[in-house]
mmCIF file of N, CA and C in Angstrom:
data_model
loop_
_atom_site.group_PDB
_atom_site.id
_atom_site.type_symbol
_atom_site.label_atom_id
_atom_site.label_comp_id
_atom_site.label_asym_id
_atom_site.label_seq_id
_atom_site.Cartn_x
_atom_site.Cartn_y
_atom_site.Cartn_z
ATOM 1 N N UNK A 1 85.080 92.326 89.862
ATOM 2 C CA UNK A 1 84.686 91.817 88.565
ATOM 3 C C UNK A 1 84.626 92.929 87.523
ATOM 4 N N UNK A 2 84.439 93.900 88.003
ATOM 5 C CA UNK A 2 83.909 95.453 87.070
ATOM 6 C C UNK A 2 85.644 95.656 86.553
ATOM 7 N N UNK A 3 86.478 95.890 87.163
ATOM 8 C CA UNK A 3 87.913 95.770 86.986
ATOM 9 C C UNK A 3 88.167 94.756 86.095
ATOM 10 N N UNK A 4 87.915 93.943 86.455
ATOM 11 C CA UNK A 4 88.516 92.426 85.373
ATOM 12 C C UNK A 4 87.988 92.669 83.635
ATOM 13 N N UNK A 5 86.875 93.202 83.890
ATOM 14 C CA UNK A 5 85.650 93.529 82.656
ATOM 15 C C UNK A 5 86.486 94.222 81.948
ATOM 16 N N UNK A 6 86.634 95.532 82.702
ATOM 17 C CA UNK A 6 87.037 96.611 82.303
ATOM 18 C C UNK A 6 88.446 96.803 81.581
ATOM 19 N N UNK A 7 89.014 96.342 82.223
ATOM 20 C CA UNK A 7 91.032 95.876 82.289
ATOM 21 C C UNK A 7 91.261 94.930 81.228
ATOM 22 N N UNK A 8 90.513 93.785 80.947
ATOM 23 C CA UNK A 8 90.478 92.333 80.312
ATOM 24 C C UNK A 8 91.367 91.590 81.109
ATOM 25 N N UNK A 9 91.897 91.733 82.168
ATOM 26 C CA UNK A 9 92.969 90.906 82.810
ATOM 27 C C UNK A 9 92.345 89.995 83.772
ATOM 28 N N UNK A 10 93.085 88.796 84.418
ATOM 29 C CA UNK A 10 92.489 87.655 84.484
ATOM 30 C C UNK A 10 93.075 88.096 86.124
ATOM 31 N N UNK A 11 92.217 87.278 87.354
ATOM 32 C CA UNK A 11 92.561 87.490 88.545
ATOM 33 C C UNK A 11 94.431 86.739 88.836
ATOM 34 N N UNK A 12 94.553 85.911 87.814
ATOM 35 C CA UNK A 12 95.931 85.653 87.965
ATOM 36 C C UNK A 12 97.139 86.589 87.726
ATOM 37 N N UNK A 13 96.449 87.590 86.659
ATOM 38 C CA UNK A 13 97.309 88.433 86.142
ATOM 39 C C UNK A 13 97.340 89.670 87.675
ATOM 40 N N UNK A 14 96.114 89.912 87.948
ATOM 41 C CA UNK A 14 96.394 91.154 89.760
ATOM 42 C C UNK A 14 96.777 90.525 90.188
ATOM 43 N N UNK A 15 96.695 89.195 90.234
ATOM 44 C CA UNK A 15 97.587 88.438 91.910
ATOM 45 C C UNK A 15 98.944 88.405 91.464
ATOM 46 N N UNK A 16 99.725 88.567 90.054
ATOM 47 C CA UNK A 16 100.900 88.772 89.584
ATOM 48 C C UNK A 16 101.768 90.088 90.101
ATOM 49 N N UNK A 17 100.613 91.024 89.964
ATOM 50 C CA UNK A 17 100.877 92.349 90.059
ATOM 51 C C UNK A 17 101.700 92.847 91.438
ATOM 52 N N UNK A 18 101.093 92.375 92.491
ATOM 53 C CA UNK A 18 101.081 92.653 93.740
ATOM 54 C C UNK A 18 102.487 91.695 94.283
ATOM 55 N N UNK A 19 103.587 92.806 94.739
ATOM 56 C CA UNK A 19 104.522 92.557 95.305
ATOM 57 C C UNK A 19 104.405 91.098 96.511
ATOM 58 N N UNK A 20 105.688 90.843 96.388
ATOM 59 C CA UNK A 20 105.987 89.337 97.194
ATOM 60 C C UNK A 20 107.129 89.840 98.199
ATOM 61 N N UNK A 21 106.648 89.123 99.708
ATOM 62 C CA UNK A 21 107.566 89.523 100.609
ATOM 63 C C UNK A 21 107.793 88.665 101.578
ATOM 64 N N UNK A 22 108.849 88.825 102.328
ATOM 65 C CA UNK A 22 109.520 87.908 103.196
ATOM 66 C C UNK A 22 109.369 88.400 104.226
ATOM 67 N N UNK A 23 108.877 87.839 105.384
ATOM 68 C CA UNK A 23 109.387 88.128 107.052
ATOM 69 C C UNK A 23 109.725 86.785 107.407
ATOM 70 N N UNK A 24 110.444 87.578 108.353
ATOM 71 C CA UNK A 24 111.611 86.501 109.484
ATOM 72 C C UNK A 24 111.482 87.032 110.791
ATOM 73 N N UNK A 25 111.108 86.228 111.669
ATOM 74 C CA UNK A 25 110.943 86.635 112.953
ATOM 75 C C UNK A 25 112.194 85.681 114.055
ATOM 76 N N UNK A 26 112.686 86.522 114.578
ATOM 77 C CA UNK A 26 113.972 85.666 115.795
ATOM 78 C C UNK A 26 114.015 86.484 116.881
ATOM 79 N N UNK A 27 114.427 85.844 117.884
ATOM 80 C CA UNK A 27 115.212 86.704 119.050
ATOM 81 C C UNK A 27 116.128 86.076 119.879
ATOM 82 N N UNK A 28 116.689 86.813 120.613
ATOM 83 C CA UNK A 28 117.733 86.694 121.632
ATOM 84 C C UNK A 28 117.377 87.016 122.737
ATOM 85 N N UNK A 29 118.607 86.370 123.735
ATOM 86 C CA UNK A 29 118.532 86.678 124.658
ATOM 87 C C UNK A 29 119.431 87.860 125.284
ATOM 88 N N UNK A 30 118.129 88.773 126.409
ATOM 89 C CA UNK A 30 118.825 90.458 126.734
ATOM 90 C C UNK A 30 118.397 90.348 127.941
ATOM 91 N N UNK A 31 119.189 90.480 128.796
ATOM 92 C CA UNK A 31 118.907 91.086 130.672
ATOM 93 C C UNK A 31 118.121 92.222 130.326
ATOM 94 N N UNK A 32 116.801 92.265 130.960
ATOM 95 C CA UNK A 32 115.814 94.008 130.699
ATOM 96 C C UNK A 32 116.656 94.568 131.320
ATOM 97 N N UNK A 33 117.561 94.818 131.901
ATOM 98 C CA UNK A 33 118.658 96.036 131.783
ATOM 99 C C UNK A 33 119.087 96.367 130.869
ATOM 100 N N UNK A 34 119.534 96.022 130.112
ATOM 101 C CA UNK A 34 120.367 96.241 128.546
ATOM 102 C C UNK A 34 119.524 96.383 127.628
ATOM 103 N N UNK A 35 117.811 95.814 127.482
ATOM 104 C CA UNK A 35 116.893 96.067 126.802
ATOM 105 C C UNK A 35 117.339 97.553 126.268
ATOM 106 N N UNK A 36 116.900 98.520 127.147
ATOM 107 C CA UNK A 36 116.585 100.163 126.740
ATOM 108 C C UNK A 36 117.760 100.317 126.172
ATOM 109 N N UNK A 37 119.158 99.825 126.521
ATOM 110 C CA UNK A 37 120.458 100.291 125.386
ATOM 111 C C UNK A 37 120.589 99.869 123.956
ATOM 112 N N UNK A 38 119.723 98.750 123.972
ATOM 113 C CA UNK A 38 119.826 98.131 122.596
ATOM 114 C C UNK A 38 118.746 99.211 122.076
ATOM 115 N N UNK A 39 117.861 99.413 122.145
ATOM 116 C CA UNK A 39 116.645 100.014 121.453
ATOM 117 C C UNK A 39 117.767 101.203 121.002
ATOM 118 N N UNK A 40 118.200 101.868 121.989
ATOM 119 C CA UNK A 40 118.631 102.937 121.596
ATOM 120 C C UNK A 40 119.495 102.865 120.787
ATOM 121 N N UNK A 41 120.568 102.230 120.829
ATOM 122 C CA UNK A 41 121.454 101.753 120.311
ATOM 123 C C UNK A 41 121.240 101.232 118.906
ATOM 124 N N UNK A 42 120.197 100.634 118.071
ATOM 125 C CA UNK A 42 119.363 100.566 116.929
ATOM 126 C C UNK A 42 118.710 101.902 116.575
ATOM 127 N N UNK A 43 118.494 102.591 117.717
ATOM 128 C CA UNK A 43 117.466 103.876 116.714
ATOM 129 C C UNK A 43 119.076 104.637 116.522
ATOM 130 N N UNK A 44 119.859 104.546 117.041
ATOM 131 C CA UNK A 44 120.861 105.152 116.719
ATOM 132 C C UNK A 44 121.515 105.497 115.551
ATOM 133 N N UNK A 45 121.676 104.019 115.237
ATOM 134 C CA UNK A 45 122.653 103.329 114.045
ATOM 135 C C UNK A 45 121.635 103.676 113.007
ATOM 136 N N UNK A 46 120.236 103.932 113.008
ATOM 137 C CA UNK A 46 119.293 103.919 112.051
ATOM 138 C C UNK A 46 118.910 105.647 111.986
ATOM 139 N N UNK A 47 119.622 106.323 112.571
ATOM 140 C CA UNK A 47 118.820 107.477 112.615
ATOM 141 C C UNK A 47 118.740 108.360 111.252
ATOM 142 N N UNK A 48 119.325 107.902 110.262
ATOM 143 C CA UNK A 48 118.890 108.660 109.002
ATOM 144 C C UNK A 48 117.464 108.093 108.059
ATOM 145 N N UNK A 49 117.021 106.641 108.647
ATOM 146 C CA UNK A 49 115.855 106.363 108.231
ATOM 147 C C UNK A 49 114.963 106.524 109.444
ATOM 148 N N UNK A 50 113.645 106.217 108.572
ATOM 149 C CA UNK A 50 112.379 106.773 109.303
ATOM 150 C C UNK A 50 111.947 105.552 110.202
ATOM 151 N N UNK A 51 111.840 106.195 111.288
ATOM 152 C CA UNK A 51 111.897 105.177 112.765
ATOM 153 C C UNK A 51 110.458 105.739 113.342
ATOM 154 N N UNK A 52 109.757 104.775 113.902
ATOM 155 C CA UNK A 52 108.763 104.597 114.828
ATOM 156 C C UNK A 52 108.993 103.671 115.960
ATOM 157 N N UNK A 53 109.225 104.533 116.988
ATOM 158 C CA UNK A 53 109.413 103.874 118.235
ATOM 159 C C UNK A 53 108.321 103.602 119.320
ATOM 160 N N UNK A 54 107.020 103.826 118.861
ATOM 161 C CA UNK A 54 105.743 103.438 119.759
ATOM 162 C C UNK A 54 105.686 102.269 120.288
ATOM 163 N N UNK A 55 106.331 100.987 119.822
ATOM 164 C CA UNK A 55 106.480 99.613 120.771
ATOM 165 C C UNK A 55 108.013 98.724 119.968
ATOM 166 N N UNK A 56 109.008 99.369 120.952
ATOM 167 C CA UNK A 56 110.412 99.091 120.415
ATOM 168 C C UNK A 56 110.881 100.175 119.639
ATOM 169 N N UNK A 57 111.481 99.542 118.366
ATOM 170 C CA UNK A 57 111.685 100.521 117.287
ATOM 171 C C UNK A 57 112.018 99.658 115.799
ATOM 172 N N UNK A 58 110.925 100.695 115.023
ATOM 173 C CA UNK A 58 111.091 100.023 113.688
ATOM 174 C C UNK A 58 111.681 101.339 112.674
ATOM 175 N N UNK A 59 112.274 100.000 111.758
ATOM 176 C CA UNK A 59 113.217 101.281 111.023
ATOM 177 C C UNK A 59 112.462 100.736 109.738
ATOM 178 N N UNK A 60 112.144 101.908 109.169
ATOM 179 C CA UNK A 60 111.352 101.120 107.154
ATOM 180 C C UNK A 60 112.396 101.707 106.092
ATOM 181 N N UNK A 61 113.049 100.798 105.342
ATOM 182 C CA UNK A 61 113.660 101.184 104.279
ATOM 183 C C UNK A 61 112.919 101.204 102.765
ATOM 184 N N UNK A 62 113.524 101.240 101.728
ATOM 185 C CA UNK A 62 112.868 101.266 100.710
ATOM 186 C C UNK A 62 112.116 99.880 100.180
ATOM 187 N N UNK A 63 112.679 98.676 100.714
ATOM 188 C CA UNK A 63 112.691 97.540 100.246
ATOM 189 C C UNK A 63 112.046 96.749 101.418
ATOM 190 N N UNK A 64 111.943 97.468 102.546
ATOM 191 C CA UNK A 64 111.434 96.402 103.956
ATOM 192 C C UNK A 64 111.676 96.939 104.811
ATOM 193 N N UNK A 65 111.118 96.412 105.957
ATOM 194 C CA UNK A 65 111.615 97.122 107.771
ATOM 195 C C UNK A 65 111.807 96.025 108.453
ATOM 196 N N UNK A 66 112.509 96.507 109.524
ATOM 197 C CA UNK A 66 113.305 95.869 110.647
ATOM 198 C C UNK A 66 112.432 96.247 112.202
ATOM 199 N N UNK A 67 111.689 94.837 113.054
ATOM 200 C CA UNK A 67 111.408 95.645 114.248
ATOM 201 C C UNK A 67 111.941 95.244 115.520
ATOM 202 N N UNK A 68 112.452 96.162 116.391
ATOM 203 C CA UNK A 68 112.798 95.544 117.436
ATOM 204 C C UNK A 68 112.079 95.658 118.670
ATOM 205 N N UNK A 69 112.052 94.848 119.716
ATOM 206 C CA UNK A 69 111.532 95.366 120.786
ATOM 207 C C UNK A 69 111.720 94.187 121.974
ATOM 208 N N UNK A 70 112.045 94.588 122.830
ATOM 209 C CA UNK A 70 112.006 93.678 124.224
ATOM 210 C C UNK A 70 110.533 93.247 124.434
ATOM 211 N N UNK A 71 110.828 91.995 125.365
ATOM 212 C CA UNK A 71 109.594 91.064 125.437
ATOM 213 C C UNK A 71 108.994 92.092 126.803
ATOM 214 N N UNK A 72 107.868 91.866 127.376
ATOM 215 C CA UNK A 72 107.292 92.162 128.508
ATOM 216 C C UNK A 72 106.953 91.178 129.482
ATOM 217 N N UNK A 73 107.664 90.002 129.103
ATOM 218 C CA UNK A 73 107.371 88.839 129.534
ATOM 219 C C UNK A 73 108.590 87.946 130.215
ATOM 220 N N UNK A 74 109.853 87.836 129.080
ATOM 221 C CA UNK A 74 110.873 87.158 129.202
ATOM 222 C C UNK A 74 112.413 88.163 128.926
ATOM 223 N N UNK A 75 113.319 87.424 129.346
ATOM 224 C CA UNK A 75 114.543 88.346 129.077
ATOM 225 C C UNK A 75 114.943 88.390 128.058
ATOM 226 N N UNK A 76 113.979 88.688 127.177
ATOM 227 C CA UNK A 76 114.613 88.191 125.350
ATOM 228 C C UNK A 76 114.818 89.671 124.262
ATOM 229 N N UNK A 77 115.036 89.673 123.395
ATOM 230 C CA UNK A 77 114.500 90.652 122.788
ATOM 231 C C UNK A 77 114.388 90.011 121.012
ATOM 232 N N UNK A 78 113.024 90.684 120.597
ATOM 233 C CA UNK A 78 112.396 90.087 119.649
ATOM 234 C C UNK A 78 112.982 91.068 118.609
ATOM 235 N N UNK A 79 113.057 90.282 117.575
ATOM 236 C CA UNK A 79 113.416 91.529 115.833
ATOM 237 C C UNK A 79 112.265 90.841 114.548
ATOM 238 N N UNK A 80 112.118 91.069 113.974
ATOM 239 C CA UNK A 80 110.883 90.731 113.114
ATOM 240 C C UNK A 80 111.195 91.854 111.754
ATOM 241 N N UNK A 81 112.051 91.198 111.028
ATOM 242 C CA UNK A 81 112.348 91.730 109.787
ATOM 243 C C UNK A 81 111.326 91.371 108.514
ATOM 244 N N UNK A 82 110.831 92.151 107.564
ATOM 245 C CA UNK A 82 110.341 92.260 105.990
ATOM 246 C C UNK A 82 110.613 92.887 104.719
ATOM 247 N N UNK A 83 111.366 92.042 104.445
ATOM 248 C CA UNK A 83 111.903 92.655 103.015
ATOM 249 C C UNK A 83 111.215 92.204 101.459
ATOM 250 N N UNK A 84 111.786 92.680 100.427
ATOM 251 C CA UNK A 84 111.600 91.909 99.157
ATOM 252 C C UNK A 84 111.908 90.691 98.993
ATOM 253 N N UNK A 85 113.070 90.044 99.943
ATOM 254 C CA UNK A 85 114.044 88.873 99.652
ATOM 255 C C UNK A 85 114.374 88.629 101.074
ATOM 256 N N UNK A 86 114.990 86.997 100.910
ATOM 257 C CA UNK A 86 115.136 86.395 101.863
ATOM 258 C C UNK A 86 116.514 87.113 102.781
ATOM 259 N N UNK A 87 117.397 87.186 101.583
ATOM 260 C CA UNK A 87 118.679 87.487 101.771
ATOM 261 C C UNK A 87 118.874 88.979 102.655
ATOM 262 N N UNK A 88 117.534 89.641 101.905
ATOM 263 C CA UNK A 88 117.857 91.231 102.836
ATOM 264 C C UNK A 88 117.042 90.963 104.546
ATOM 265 N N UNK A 89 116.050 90.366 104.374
ATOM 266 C CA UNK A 89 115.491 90.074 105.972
ATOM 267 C C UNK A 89 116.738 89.451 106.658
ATOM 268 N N UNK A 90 117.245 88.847 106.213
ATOM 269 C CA UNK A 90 118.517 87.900 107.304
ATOM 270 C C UNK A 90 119.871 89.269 107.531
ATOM 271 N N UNK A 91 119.908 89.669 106.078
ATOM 272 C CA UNK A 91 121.037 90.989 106.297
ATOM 273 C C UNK A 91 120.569 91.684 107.086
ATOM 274 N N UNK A 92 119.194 92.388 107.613
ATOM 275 C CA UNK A 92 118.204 93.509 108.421
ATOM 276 C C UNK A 92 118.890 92.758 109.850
ATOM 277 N N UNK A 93 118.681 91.059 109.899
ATOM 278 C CA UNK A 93 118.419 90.959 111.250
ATOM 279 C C UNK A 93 120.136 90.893 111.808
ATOM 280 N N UNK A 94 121.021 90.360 110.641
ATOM 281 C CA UNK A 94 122.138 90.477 110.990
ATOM 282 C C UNK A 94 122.913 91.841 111.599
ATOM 283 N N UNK A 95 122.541 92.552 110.661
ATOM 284 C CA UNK A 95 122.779 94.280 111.492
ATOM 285 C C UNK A 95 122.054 94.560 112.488
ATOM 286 N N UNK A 96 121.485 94.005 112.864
ATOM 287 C CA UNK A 96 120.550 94.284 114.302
ATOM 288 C C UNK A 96 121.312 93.759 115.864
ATOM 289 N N UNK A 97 121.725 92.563 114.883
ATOM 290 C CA UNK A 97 122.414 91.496 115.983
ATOM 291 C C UNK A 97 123.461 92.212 116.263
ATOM 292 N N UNK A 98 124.254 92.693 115.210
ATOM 293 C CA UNK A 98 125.820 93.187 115.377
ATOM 294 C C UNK A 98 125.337 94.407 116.014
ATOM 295 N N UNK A 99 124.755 95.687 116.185
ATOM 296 C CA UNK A 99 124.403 96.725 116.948
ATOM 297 C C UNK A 99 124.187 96.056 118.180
ATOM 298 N N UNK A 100 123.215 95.048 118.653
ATOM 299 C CA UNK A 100 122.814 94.757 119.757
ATOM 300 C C UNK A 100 124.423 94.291 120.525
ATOM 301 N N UNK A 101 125.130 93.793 119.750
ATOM 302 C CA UNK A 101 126.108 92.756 120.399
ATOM 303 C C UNK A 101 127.421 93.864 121.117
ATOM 304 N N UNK A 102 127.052 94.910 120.260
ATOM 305 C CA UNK A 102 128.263 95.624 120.073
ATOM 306 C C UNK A 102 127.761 96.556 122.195
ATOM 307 N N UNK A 103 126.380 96.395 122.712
ATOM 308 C CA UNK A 103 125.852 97.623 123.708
ATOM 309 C C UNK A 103 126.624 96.451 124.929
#
């Protein structure tokens, strides 16, 4: 409220302020054999952006990140993209697919 006072701006106008984003969550299906090639195979293709591989591997670009990681459960492997736009989460997961498809 001290902000609003202060600023004169209306809580509609901060909730304006604050960026809007998209996630998309999908997966496929991966024999856990091929799991560890895909991971790698993504940190690969990604290795000029900044990657955290503590569970899978996520790559963060300027606009959103991409995460991948095999299930611990099923033969699948999960990707869970967030971008600005719809169009770049589906492009994130599409390049994911085509790396994975390519191991």
């Amino acid at each position: 409220l001290q902000l609003m006072a202060i600023s004169g701006k209306t809580i509609s106008q901060f909730v304006e302020a604050i960026p809007r984003y998209v996630m998309i969550k999908t997966k496929f299906e991966c024999a856990a054999d091929r799991t560890a090639r895909v991971l790698e195979a993504v940190r690969s293709a990604y290795a000029g952006q900044k990657i955290n591989d503590l569970d899978g591997v996520r790559v963060d670009f300027d606009d959103g990140w991409v995460h991948v990681r095999g299930s611990n459960t099923e033969p699948i492997v999960r990707i869970i993209a967030e971008a600005t736009t719809k169009e770049r989460c589906e492009a994130l997961i599409a390049d994911v697919r085509k790396i994975a498809d390519g191991v």
